[in-house]
PDB file of C-alpha atoms in Angstrom:
ATOM      1  CA  ARG A  17     -12.218  -7.757   8.174  1.00  0.00           C
ATOM      2  CA  PRO A  18     -10.279  -7.952   4.345  1.00  0.00           C
ATOM      3  CA  ALA A  19      -9.976 -12.006   2.870  1.00  0.00           C
ATOM      4  CA  ARG A  20      -6.101 -12.977   3.785  1.00  0.00           C
ATOM      5  CA  GLY A  21      -4.702 -12.727   0.328  1.00  0.00           C
ATOM      6  CA  SER A  22      -6.937  -9.876  -0.748  1.00  0.00           C
ATOM      7  CA  PRO A  23      -4.461  -6.355  -1.494  1.00  0.00           C
ATOM      8  CA  SER A  24      -5.763  -4.763   1.775  1.00  0.00           C
ATOM      9  CA  GLY A  25      -5.268  -7.743   3.877  1.00  0.00           C
ATOM     10  CA  ILE A  26      -1.742  -7.954   2.703  1.00  0.00           C
ATOM     11  CA  ALA A  27      -0.990  -4.393   3.128  1.00  0.00           C
ATOM     12  CA  ARG A  28      -2.731  -4.329   6.591  1.00  0.00           C
ATOM     13  CA  ARG A  29      -0.366  -7.093   7.601  1.00  0.00           C
ATOM     14  CA  ALA A  30       2.556  -5.482   6.363  1.00  0.00           C
ATOM     15  CA  LEU A  31       1.675  -2.159   8.277  1.00  0.00           C
ATOM     16  CA  PHE A  32       0.985  -3.955  11.436  1.00  0.00           C
ATOM     17  CA  ARG A  33       4.514  -5.785  10.888  1.00  0.00           C
ATOM     18  CA  THR A  34       6.507  -2.500  10.159  1.00  0.00           C
ATOM     19  CA  PHE A  35       5.095  -0.847  12.994  1.00  0.00           C
ATOM     20  CA  ARG A  36       5.550  -3.567  15.280  1.00  0.00           C
ATOM     21  CA  LEU A  37       9.000  -4.454  14.654  1.00  0.00           C
ATOM     22  CA  ALA A  38       9.952  -0.532  15.287  1.00  0.00           C
ATOM     23  CA  PRO A  39      12.893  -1.091  18.037  1.00  0.00           C
ATOM     24  CA  VAL A  40      13.149   2.316  19.245  1.00  0.00           C
ATOM     25  CA  LEU A  41       9.693   3.249  19.598  1.00  0.00           C
ATOM     26  CA  PRO A  42       8.028   4.073  22.926  1.00  0.00           C
ATOM     27  CA  GLY A  43       5.514   0.585  22.226  1.00  0.00           C
ATOM     28  CA  SER A  44       8.188  -1.801  21.735  1.00  0.00           C
ATOM     29  CA  GLY A  45      10.021  -3.734  24.478  1.00  0.00           C
ATOM     30  CA  ARG A  46      13.344  -2.211  24.145  1.00  0.00           C
ATOM     31  CA  GLY A  47      12.371   1.005  23.811  1.00  0.00           C
ATOM     32  CA  ARG A  48       9.510   0.984  26.420  1.00  0.00           C
ATOM     33  CA  ARG A  49      12.428  -0.110  28.490  1.00  0.00           C
ATOM     34  CA  ARG A  50      15.171   2.666  27.863  1.00  0.00           C
ATOM     35  CA  THR A  51      12.171   4.930  28.159  1.00  0.00           C
ATOM     36  CA  ARG A  52      11.349   4.160  31.338  1.00  0.00           C
ATOM     37  CA  ARG A  53      14.723   4.500  32.612  1.00  0.00           C
ATOM     38  CA  PHE A  54      15.922   7.813  31.001  1.00  0.00           C
ATOM     39  CA  GLY A  55      12.352   9.216  29.664  1.00  0.00           C
ATOM     40  CA  GLY A  56      11.271  10.063  26.135  1.00  0.00           C
ATOM     41  CA  TRP A  57      12.903  13.879  26.471  1.00  0.00           C
ATOM     42  CA  PRO A  58      16.266  13.105  26.177  1.00  0.00           C
ATOM     43  CA  LEU A  59      15.628  11.746  22.526  1.00  0.00           C
ATOM     44  CA  LEU A  60      13.908  14.876  21.743  1.00  0.00           C
ATOM     45  CA  ARG A  61      16.335  17.342  23.312  1.00  0.00           C
ATOM     46  CA  ASP A  62      19.195  15.852  21.551  1.00  0.00           C
ATOM     47  CA  GLY A  63      19.008  17.367  17.996  1.00  0.00           C
ATOM     48  CA  VAL A  64      20.967  14.509  16.604  1.00  0.00           C
ATOM     49  CA  SER A  65      18.799  11.412  18.050  1.00  0.00           C
ATOM     50  CA  ALA A  66      15.846  13.650  17.188  1.00  0.00           C
ATOM     51  CA  SER A  67      16.664  13.713  13.380  1.00  0.00           C
ATOM     52  CA  LEU A  68      17.348  10.205  13.331  1.00  0.00           C
ATOM     53  CA  LEU A  69      13.840   9.373  15.193  1.00  0.00           C
ATOM     54  CA  ALA A  70      12.286  11.567  12.617  1.00  0.00           C
ATOM     55  CA  ALA A  71      13.942   9.599   9.683  1.00  0.00           C
ATOM     56  CA  LEU A  72      12.768   6.109  11.651  1.00  0.00           C
ATOM     57  CA  VAL A  73       9.411   7.779  11.867  1.00  0.00           C
ATOM     58  CA  GLY A  74       9.497   8.952   8.219  1.00  0.00           C
ATOM     59  CA  LEU A  75      10.629   5.874   6.998  1.00  0.00           C
ATOM     60  CA  MET A  76       7.370   4.277   8.227  1.00  0.00           C
ATOM     61  CA  ILE A  77       5.118   6.959   6.563  1.00  0.00           C
ATOM     62  CA  THR A  78       6.744   6.351   3.762  1.00  0.00           C
ATOM     63  CA  LEU A  79       6.282   2.523   3.589  1.00  0.00           C
ATOM     64  CA  ALA A  80       2.564   3.338   4.597  1.00  0.00           C
ATOM     65  CA  ALA A  81       2.317   5.428   1.337  1.00  0.00           C
ATOM     66  CA  GLY A  82       4.253   3.005  -0.513  1.00  0.00           C
ATOM     67  CA  LEU A  83       1.780   0.589   0.504  1.00  0.00           C
ATOM     68  CA  LEU A  84      -1.338   3.014  -0.351  1.00  0.00           C
ATOM     69  CA  HIS A  85       0.536   3.793  -3.784  1.00  0.00           C
ATOM     70  CA  GLY A  86       0.928  -0.158  -4.502  1.00  0.00           C
ATOM     71  CA  ALA A  87      -2.935  -0.387  -4.162  1.00  0.00           C
ATOM     72  CA  GLY A  88      -3.453   2.435  -6.337  1.00  0.00           C
ATOM     73  CA  LEU A  89      -4.978   5.074  -3.727  1.00  0.00           C
ATOM     74  CA  ILE A  90      -2.331   7.667  -4.152  1.00  0.00           C
ATOM     75  CA  PRO A  91      -0.030   8.851  -6.965  1.00  0.00           C
ATOM     76  CA  THR A  92       3.581   8.279  -7.137  1.00  0.00           C
ATOM     77  CA  ARG A  93       5.369  11.672  -6.818  1.00  0.00           C
ATOM     78  CA  PRO A  94       3.541  12.530  -3.075  1.00  0.00           C
ATOM     79  CA  SER A  95       5.122   9.493  -2.378  1.00  0.00           C
ATOM     80  CA  LEU A  96       8.540  10.121  -3.292  1.00  0.00           C
ATOM     81  CA  LEU A  97       8.765  13.512  -2.195  1.00  0.00           C
ATOM     82  CA  ALA A  98       7.581  12.216   1.136  1.00  0.00           C
ATOM     83  CA  TRP A  99      10.096   9.618   1.374  1.00  0.00           C
ATOM     84  CA  ALA A 100      12.797  12.202   0.411  1.00  0.00           C
ATOM     85  CA  SER A 101      11.806  14.899   3.026  1.00  0.00           C
ATOM     86  CA  GLY A 102      10.434  12.963   5.737  1.00  0.00           C
ATOM     87  CA  PHE A 103      13.616   9.770   5.563  1.00  0.00           C
ATOM     88  CA  LEU A 104      16.270  11.036   3.898  1.00  0.00           C
ATOM     89  CA  MET A 105      16.997  14.404   4.850  1.00  0.00           C
ATOM     90  CA  PRO A 106      16.492  13.886   8.614  1.00  0.00           C
ATOM     91  CA  LEU A 107      18.525  10.527   8.118  1.00  0.00           C
ATOM     92  CA  VAL A 108      21.443  12.746   6.224  1.00  0.00           C
ATOM     93  CA  SER A 109      21.267  15.764   8.782  1.00  0.00           C
ATOM     94  CA  GLY A 110      21.417  13.685  12.063  1.00  0.00           C
ATOM     95  CA  ALA A 111      24.046  11.783  10.741  1.00  0.00           C
ATOM     96  CA  LEU A 112      26.343  14.386   9.432  1.00  0.00           C
ATOM     97  CA  SER A 113      25.508  16.417  12.536  1.00  0.00           C
ATOM     98  CA  GLN A 114      27.076  13.341  14.597  1.00  0.00           C
ATOM     99  CA  LEU A 115      29.963  12.316  12.268  1.00  0.00           C
ATOM    100  CA  LEU A 116      31.028  15.430  11.120  1.00  0.00           C
ATOM    101  CA  PRO A 117      33.017  16.578  14.109  1.00  0.00           C
ATOM    102  CA  VAL A 118      34.163  13.258  14.488  1.00  0.00           C
ATOM    103  CA  TRP A 119      36.015  13.289  11.095  1.00  0.00           C
ATOM    104  CA  ARG A 120      37.225  16.864  11.608  1.00  0.00           C
ATOM    105  CA  TRP A 121      38.817  15.778  14.580  1.00  0.00           C
ATOM    106  CA  PRO A 122      39.456  11.903  14.700  1.00  0.00           C
ATOM    107  CA  GLY A 123      40.797  10.521  18.153  1.00  0.00           C
ATOM    108  CA  PRO A 124      39.497  11.681  21.727  1.00  0.00           C
ATOM    109  CA  GLN A 125      36.846  13.795  22.335  1.00  0.00           C
ATOM    110  CA  THR A 126      37.973  17.374  22.668  1.00  0.00           C
ATOM    111  CA  PRO A 127      36.078  20.438  23.713  1.00  0.00           C
ATOM    112  CA  GLU A 128      36.237  21.618  20.089  1.00  0.00           C
ATOM    113  CA  ARG A 129      34.902  18.291  18.939  1.00  0.00           C
ATOM    114  CA  LEU A 130      31.876  18.555  21.712  1.00  0.00           C
ATOM    115  CA  LEU A 131      31.309  22.574  20.420  1.00  0.00           C
ATOM    116  CA  MET A 132      31.104  21.308  16.809  1.00  0.00           C
ATOM    117  CA  ARG A 133      28.483  18.892  17.440  1.00  0.00           C
ATOM    118  CA  ARG A 134      26.582  21.016  19.746  1.00  0.00           C
ATOM    119  CA  LYS A 135      26.091  23.797  16.884  1.00  0.00           C
ATOM    120  CA  LEU A 136      25.408  21.257  14.193  1.00  0.00           C
ATOM    121  CA  ALA A 137      22.781  19.434  16.577  1.00  0.00           C
ATOM    122  CA  SER A 138      21.224  22.902  18.144  1.00  0.00           C
ATOM    123  CA  SER A 139      18.292  22.934  15.560  1.00  0.00           C
ATOM    124  CA  GLY A 140      17.801  18.839  14.903  1.00  0.00           C
ATOM    125  CA  SER A 141      14.708  19.120  16.995  1.00  0.00           C
ATOM    126  CA  VAL A 142      13.363  21.771  14.626  1.00  0.00           C
ATOM    127  CA  ARG A 143      14.651  20.373  11.368  1.00  0.00           C
ATOM    128  CA  ALA A 144      13.095  17.094  12.323  1.00  0.00           C
ATOM    129  CA  GLY A 145       9.780  18.296  13.128  1.00  0.00           C
ATOM    130  CA  LEU A 146       9.642  20.415  10.044  1.00  0.00           C
ATOM    131  CA  PHE A 147      10.893  17.451   7.565  1.00  0.00           C
ATOM    132  CA  LEU A 148       8.183  15.326   8.902  1.00  0.00           C
ATOM    133  CA  SER A 149       5.646  18.132   8.397  1.00  0.00           C
ATOM    134  CA  SER A 150       6.744  18.591   5.075  1.00  0.00           C
ATOM    135  CA  ALA A 151       6.651  14.563   4.006  1.00  0.00           C
ATOM    136  CA  LEU A 152       2.685  14.806   5.491  1.00  0.00           C
ATOM    137  CA  ALA A 153       2.285  18.282   3.390  1.00  0.00           C
ATOM    138  CA  PHE A 154       3.686  16.226   0.497  1.00  0.00           C
ATOM    139  CA  LEU A 155       1.659  13.063   1.252  1.00  0.00           C
ATOM    140  CA  ALA A 156      -1.413  15.828   1.576  1.00  0.00           C
ATOM    141  CA  GLU A 157      -0.457  17.080  -2.132  1.00  0.00           C
ATOM    142  CA  LEU A 158       0.149  20.478  -0.506  1.00  0.00           C
ATOM    143  CA  GLU A 159       3.531  20.893  -2.922  1.00  0.00           C
ATOM    144  CA  VAL A 160       4.274  24.423  -1.931  1.00  0.00           C
ATOM    145  CA  LEU A 161       3.549  23.991   1.493  1.00  0.00           C
ATOM    146  CA  GLY A 162       5.802  20.899   1.864  1.00  0.00           C
ATOM    147  CA  ALA A 163       8.921  22.435  -0.114  1.00  0.00           C
ATOM    148  CA  GLY A 164       8.705  25.315   1.989  1.00  0.00           C
ATOM    149  CA  LEU A 165       9.251  23.291   5.055  1.00  0.00           C
ATOM    150  CA  VAL A 166      12.333  21.396   3.547  1.00  0.00           C
ATOM    151  CA  ALA A 167      13.730  24.774   2.552  1.00  0.00           C
ATOM    152  CA  PHE A 168      13.424  26.296   6.174  1.00  0.00           C
ATOM    153  CA  ALA A 169      14.772  22.908   7.681  1.00  0.00           C
ATOM    154  CA  LEU A 170      17.576  23.116   5.546  1.00  0.00           C
ATOM    155  CA  LEU A 171      18.341  26.409   5.862  1.00  0.00           C
ATOM    156  CA  LEU A 172      18.484  26.008   9.639  1.00  0.00           C
ATOM    157  CA  PHE A 173      21.022  23.248   8.837  1.00  0.00           C
ATOM    158  CA  VAL A 174      23.210  25.445   6.684  1.00  0.00           C
ATOM    159  CA  ILE A 175      23.446  27.805   9.056  1.00  0.00           C
ATOM    160  CA  GLY A 176      24.185  25.245  12.073  1.00  0.00           C
ATOM    161  CA  LEU A 177      26.806  23.843   9.239  1.00  0.00           C
ATOM    162  CA  LEU A 178      28.195  27.688   8.849  1.00  0.00           C
ATOM    163  CA  GLN A 179      28.730  27.947  12.234  1.00  0.00           C
ATOM    164  CA  ALA A 180      30.771  24.900  13.091  1.00  0.00           C
ATOM    165  CA  VAL A 181      33.181  25.185  10.486  1.00  0.00           C
ATOM    166  CA  ARG A 182      34.135  28.253  12.183  1.00  0.00           C
ATOM    167  CA  VAL A 183      34.915  26.453  15.664  1.00  0.00           C
ATOM    168  CA  SER A 184      38.464  25.846  15.126  1.00  0.00           C
ATOM    169  CA  ARG A 185      41.126  24.226  17.675  1.00  0.00           C
ATOM    170  CA  SER A 186      42.510  25.894  20.720  1.00  0.00           C
ATOM    171  CA  THR A 187      45.850  27.368  20.514  1.00  0.00           C
ATOM    172  CA  ARG A 188      46.976  26.496  23.903  1.00  0.00           C
TER     173      ARG A 188
END
């Protein structure tokens, strides 16, 4: 067991506190109650929530990578690439999938807004998995594989975005 003030002891306590304080994960109190009531599948089936959940998991992965980098065990570049692909990309794509329809048609909910959200969120679960896989590939120093996974996930988002932009308001 590492000493209390040693770098490995500090890293172990920081990792424990980070993973213990995540409120959405099934292991925490609020997340456990929600999972028991509604099940875990609605979070993963909805593309927006899957992307945002992937961003949370990606943040925890990159925090762990940051601790490993601080201890001198891994270089900087893989950690930064994992942060961008595992946290930033799912966060931005999930938030845009939720907010773009609201920005385009503010006010009460309309069928067009729901259709636009559905088109943007259609590949969200797949994108979430691709983004997290690319973060792990970057941390394993497989940069070509990680870049390919990120490019494919972004291509899926752009296809959904192009389909969503074509949604027009009903003339009735």
